[in-house]
Short mmCIF file of C-alpha atoms in Angstrom, two decimals:
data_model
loop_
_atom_site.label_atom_id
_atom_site.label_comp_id
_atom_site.label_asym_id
_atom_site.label_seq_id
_atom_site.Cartn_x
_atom_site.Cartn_y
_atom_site.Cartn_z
CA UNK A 1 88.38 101.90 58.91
CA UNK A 2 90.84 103.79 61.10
CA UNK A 3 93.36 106.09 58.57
CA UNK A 4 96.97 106.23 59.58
CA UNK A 5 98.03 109.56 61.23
CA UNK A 6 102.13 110.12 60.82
CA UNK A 7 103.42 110.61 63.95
CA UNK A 8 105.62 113.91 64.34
CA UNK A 9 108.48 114.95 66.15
CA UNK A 10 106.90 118.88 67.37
CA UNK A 11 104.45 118.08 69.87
CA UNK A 12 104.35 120.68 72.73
CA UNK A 13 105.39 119.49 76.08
CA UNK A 14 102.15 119.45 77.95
CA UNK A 15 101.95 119.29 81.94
CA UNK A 16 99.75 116.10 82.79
CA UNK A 17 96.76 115.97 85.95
CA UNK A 18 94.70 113.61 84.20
CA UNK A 19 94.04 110.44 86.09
CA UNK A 20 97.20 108.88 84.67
CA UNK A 21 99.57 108.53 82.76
CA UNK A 22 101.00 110.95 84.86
CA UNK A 23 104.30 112.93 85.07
CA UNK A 24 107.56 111.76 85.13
CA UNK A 25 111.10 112.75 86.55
CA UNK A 26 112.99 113.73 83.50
CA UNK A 27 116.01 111.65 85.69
CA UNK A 28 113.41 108.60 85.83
CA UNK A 29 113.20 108.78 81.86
CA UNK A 30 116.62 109.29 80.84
CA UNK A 31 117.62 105.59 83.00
CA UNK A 32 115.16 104.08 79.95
CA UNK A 33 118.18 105.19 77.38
CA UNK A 34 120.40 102.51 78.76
CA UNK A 35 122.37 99.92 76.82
CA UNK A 36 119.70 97.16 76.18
CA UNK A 37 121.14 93.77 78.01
CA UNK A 38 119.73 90.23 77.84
CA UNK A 39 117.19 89.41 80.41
CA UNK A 40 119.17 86.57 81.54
CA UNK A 41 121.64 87.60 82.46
CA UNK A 42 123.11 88.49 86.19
CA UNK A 43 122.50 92.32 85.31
CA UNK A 44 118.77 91.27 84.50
CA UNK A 45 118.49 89.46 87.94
CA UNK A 46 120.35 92.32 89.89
CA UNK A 47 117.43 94.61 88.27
CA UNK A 48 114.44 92.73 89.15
CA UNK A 49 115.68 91.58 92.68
CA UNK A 50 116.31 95.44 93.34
CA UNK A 51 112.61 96.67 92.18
CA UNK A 52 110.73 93.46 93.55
CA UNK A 53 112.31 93.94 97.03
CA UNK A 54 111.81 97.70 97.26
CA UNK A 55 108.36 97.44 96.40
CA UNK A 56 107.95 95.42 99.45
CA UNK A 57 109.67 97.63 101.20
CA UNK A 58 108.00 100.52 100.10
CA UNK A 59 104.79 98.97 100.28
CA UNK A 60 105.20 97.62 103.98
CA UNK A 61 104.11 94.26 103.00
CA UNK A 62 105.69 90.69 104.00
CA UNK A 63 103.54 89.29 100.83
CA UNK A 64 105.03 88.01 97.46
CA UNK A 65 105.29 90.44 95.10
CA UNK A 66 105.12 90.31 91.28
CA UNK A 67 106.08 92.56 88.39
CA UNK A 68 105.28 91.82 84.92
CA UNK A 69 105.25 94.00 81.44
CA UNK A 70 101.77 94.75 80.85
CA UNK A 71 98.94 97.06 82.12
CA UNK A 72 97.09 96.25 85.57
CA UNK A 73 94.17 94.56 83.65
CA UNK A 74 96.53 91.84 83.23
CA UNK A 75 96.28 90.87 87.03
CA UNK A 76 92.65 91.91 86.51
CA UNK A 77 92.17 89.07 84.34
CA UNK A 78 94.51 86.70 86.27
CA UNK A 79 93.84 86.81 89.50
CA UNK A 80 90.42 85.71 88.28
CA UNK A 81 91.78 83.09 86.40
CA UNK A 82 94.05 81.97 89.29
CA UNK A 83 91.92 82.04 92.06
CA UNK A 84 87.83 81.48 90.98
CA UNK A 85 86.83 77.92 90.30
CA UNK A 86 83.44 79.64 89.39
CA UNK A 87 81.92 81.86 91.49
CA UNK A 88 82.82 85.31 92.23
CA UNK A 89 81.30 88.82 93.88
CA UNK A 90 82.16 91.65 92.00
CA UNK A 91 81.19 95.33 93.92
CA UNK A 92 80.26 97.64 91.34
CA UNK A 93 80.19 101.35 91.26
CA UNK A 94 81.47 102.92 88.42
CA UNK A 95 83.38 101.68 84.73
CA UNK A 96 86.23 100.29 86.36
CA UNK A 97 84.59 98.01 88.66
CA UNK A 98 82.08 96.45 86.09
CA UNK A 99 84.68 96.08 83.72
CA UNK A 100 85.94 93.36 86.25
CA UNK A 101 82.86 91.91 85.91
CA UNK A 102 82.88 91.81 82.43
CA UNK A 103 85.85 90.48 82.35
CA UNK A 104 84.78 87.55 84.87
CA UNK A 105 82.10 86.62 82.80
CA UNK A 106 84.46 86.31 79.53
CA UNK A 107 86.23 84.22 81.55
CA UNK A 108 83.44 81.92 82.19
CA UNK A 109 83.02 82.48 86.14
CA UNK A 110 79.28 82.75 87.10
CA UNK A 111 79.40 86.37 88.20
CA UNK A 112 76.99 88.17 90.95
CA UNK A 113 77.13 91.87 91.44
CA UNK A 114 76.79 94.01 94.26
CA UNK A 115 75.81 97.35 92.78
CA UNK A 116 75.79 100.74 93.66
CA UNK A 117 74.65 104.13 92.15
CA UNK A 118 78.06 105.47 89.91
CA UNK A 119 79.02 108.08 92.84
CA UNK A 120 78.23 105.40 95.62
CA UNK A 121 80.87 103.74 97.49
CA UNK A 122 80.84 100.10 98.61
CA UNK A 123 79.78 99.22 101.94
CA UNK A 124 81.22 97.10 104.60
CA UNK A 125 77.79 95.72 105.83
CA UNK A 126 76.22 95.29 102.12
CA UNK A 127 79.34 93.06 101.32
CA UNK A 128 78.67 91.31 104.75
CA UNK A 129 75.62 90.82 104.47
CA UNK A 130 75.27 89.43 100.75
CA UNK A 131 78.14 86.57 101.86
CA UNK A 132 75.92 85.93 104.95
CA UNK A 133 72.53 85.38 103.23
CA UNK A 134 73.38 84.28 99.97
CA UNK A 135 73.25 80.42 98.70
CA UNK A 136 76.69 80.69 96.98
CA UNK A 137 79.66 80.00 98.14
CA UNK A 138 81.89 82.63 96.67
CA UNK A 139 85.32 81.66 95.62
CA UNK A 140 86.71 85.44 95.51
CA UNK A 141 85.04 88.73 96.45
CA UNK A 142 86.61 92.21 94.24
CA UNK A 143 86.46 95.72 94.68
CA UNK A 144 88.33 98.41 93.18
CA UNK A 145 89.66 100.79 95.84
CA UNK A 146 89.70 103.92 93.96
CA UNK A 147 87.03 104.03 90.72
CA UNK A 148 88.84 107.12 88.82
CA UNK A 149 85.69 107.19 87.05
CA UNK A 150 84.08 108.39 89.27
CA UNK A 151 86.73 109.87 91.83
CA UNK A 152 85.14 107.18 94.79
CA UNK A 153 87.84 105.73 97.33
CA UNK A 154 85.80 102.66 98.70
CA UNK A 155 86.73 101.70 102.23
CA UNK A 156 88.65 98.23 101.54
CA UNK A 157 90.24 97.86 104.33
CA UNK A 158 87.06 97.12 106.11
CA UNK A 159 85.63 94.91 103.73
CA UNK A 160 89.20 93.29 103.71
CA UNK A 161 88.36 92.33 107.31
CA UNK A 162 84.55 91.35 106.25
CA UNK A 163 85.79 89.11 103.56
CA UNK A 164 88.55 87.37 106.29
CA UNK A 165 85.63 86.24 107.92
CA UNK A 166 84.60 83.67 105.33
CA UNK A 167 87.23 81.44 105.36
CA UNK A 168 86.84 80.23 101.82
CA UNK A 169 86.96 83.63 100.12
CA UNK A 170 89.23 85.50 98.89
CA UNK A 171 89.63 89.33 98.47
CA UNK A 172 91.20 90.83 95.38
CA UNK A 173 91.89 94.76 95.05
CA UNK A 174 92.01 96.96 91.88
CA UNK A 175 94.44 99.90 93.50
CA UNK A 176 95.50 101.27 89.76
CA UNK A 177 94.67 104.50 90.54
CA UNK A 178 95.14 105.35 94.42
CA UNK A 179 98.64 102.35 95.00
CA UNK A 180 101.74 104.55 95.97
CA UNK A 181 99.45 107.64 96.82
CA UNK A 182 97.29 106.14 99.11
CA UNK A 183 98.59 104.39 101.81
CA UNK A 184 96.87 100.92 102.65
CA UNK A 185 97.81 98.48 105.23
CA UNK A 186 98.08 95.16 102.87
CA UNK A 187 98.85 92.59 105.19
CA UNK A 188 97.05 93.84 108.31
CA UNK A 189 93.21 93.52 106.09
CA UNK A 190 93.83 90.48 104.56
CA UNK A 191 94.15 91.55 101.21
CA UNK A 192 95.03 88.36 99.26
CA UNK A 193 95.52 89.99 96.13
CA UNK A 194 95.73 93.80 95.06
CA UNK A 195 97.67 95.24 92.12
CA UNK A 196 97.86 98.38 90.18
CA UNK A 197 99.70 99.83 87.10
CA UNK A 198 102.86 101.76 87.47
CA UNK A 199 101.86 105.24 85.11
CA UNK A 200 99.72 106.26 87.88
CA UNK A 201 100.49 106.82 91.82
CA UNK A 202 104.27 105.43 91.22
CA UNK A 203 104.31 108.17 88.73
CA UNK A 204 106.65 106.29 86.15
CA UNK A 205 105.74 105.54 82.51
CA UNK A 206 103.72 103.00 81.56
CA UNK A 207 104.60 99.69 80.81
CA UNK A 208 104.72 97.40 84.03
CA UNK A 209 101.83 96.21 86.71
CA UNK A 210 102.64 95.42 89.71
CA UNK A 211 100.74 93.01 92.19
CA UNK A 212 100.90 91.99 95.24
CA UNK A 213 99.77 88.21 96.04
CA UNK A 214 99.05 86.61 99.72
CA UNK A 215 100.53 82.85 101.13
CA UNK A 216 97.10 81.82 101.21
CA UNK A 217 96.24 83.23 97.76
CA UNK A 218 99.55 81.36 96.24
CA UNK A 219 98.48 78.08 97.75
CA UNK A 220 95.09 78.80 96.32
CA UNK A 221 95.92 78.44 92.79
CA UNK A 222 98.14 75.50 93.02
CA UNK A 223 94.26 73.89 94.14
CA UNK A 224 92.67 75.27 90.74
CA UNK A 225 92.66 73.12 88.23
CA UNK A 226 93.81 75.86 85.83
CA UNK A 227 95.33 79.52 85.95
CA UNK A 228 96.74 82.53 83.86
CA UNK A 229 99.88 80.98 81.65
CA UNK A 230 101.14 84.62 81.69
CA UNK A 231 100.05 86.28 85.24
CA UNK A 232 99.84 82.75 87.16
CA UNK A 233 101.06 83.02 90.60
CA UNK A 234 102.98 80.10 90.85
CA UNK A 235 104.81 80.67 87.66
CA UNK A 236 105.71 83.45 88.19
CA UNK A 237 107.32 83.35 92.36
CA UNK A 238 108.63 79.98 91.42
CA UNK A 239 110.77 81.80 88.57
CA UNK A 240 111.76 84.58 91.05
CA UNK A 241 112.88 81.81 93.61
CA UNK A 242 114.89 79.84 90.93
CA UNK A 243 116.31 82.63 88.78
CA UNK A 244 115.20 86.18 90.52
CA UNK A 245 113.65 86.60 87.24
CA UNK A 246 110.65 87.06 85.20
CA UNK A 247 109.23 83.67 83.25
CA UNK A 248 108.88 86.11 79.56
CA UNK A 249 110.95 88.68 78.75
CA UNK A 250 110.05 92.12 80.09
CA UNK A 251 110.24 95.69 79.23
CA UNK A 252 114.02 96.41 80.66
CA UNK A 253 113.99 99.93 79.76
CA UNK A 254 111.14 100.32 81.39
CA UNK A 255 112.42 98.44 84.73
CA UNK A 256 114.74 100.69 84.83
CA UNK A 257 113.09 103.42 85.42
CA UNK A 258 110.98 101.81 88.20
CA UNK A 259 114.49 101.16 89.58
CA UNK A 260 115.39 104.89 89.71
CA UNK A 261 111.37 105.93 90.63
CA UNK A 262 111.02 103.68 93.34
CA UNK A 263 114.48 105.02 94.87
CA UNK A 264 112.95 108.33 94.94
CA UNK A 265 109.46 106.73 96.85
CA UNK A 266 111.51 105.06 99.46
CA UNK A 267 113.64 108.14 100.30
CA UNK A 268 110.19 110.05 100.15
CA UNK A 269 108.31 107.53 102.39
CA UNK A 270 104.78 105.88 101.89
CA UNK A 271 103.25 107.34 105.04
CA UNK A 272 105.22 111.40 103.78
CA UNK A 273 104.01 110.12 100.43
CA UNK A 274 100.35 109.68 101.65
CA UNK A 275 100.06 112.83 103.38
CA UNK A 276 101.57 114.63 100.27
CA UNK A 277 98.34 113.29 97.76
CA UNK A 278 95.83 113.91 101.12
CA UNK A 279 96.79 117.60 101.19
CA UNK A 280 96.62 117.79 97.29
CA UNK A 281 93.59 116.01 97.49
CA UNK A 282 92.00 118.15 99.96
CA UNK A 283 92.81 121.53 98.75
CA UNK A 284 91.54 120.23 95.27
CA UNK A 285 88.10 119.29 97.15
CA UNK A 286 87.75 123.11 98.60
CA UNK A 287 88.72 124.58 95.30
CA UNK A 288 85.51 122.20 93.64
CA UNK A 289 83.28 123.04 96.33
CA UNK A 290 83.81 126.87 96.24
CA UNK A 291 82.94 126.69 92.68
CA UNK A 292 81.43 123.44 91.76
CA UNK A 293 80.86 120.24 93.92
CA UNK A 294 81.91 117.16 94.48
CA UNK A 295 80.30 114.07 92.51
CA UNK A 296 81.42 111.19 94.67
CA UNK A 297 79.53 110.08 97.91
CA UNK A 298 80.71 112.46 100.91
CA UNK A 299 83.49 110.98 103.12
CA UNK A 300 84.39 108.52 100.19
CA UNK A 301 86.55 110.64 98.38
CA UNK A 302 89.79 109.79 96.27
CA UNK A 303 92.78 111.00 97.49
CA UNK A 304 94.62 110.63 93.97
CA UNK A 305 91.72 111.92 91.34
CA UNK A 306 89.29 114.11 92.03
CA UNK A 307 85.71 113.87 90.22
CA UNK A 308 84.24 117.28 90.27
CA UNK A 309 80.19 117.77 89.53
CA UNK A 310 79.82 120.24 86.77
CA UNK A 311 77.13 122.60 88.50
CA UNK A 312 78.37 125.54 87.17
CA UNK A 313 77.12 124.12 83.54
CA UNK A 314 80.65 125.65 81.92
CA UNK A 315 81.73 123.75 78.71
CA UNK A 316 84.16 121.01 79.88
CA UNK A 317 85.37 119.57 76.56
CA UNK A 318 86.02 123.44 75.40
CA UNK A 319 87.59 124.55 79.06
CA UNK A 320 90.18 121.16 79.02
CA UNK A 321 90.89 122.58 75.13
CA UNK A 322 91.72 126.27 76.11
CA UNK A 323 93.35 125.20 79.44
CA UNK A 324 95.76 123.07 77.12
CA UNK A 325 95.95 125.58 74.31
CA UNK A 326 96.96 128.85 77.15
CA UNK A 327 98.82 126.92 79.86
CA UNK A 328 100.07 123.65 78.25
CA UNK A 329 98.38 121.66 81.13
CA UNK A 330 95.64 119.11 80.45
CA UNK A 331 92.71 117.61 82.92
CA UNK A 332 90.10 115.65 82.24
CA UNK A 333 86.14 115.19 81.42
CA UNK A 334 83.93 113.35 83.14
CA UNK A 335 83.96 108.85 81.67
CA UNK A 336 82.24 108.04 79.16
CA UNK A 337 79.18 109.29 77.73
CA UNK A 338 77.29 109.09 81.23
CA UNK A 339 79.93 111.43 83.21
CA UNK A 340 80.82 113.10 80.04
CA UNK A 341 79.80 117.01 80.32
CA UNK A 342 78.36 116.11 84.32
CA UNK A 343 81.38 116.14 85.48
CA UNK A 344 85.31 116.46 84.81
CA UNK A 345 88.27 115.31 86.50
CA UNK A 346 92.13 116.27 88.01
CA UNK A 347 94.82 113.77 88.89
CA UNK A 348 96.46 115.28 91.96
CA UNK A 349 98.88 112.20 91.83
CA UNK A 350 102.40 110.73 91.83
CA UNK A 351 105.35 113.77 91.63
CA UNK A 352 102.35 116.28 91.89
CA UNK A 353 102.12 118.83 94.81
CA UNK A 354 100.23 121.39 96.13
CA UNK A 355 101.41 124.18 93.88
CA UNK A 356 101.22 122.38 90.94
CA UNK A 357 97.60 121.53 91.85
CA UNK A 358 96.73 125.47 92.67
CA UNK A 359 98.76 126.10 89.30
CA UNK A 360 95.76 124.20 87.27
CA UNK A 361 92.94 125.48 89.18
CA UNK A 362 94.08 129.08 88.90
CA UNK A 363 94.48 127.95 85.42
CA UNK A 364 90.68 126.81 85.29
CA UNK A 365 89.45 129.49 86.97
CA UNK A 366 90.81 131.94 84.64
CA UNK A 367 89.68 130.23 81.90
CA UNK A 368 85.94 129.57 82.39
CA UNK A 369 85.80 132.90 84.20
CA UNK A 370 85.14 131.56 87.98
#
């Protein structure tokens, strides 16, 4: 059984690049010290109006979108609730993608994977062709856009416009990771459904998931003969119409600070915003290759975390402990047991730049004597 460890009050201040939580505007924090207020009242709706209709802004997209306390495995779980009757594709290649899978099959949904090597991206064609030849009619087809676990960005905008093709099917997106620093084109791929959590990309702390949900994907799960209580579509843009609202009462404090955040993204700009993580992402890919090498696919790289093959054999879990102990900033190992010691990985995302990135890497390089 687990023992109880007292939480202090002396913890050093350490500079975060894992693959989220990530940092945070001390300006962005400070808004969560407000005066708590009732969440229904007009302040409540003035707050949730605001952040809805600047994420659409920022985003680009003339979709609905929804904000709800909880982590992005909550529209995980809903959107599969909301929109599969019982079939569904799920395109695997790495721990977050198969945990959608898993998560499908809790559910009860006859789940068939389209698998790839951890390090693989999806494929346009492979997705195509699987919808093509196969018996079942699938009700929804997923893919995660950016596996952190493995640092791969798959290519959904094209398999957005694959998936279009079959009228019946729908196309959910996990973007946790790579939403906010890796600009997609939403409405222009078809995406019916894609959501993410705000600790990452929209650098702000964690609390909230955000998703964006289609017409088409709205109308879909008033069909269904069930759907998500908490994350349902319906119930939740039928509250926002009525009351500009949430259904349950959400984290305020932390809305809040997605107020103030998303300010700062919109003055920014998604497409300034995107270049920002593609030159971060890019130096960081260099810096691996000079030393290390890269572990995902070639061409398929993330643009927000970067998964870096440990060829050099140093000691990760001991270089990530000294690089925290000498310079207060902390990376990552490689996920799981499988990725563990192979390879390690740097967030290069959300109020991150290109000196901050150099800052760890010099920082690295000192350390395991590169």
């Amino acid at each position: 059984m687990t023992e109880k460890r007292e939480y202090k009050d002396d913890y050093p201040d350490k500079t975060l690049y894992i693959p989220g939580p990530t940092e945070v505007r001390e300006d962005v924090i400070e808004e969560m010290s407000q005066p708590m207020f009732g969440h229904r009242m007009d302040r409540m709706t003035d707050l949730y109006t605001t952040i809805v209709e600047d994420t659409k802004e920022f985003l680009g997209t003339d979709n609905e979108v929804i904000i709800l306390t909880g982590s992005g495995t909550e529209f995980m779980e809903s959107s599969i609730l909301n929109l599969v009757d019982e079939n569904v594709l799920v395109t695997t290649c790495g721990s977050f993608s198969e945990r959608q899978a898993n998560v499908a099959e809790r559910l009860g949904k006859t789940v068939d994977t389209l698998e790839y090597e951890w390090g693989q991206a999806v494929k346009p064609e492979d997705v195509r062709e699987r919808l093509e030849e196969s018996d079942t009619e699938y009700d929804v087809v997923t893919c995660v856009m950016n596996e952190s676990s493995t640092g791969v960005r798959n290519p959904i905008e094209e398999i957005g416009d694959v998936v279009a093709e079959f009228e019946d099917t729908y196309f959910v997106v996990d973007a946790v990771s790579a939403l906010g620093g890796d600009l997609v084109e939403i409405d222009d791929h078809d995406i019916d459904v894609i959501f993410t959590s705000v600790q990452k990309a929209f650098a702000m702390p964690p609390g909230l998931a955000v998703c964006v949900v289609s017409d088409d994907a709205y109308e879909r799960e008033l069909e269904s003969d069930s759907a998500s209580w908490y994350g349902g579509f319906q119930r939740s843009l039928d509250y926002y119409d009525r009351k500009g609202q949430t259904h349950s009462t959400p984290a305020i404090p932390v809305m809040l600070a997605y107020r103030k955040q998303m300010k700062y993204m919109l003055e920014e700009g998604h497409e300034a915003r995107d270049e920002r993580h593609r030159e971060m992402a890019e130096y960081t890919r260099e810096w691996a290759r000079e030393h290390f090498d890269m572990f995902p696919e070639e061409g398929y790289e993330s643009q927000t975390v970067s998964c870096i093959e440990n060829t050099q054999g140093i000691d990760v879990a001991a270089t990530i402990d000294a690089v925290s102990e000498e310079y207060d900033f902390v990376f990552s190992n490689g996920y799981g047991s499988q990725l563990g010691e192979q390879t390690f990985r740097i967030g290069h995302m959300g109020e991150h730049d290109l000196e901050s990135i150099k800052e760890l890497t010099d920082a690295i390089e000192d350390v395991a004597d590169l």
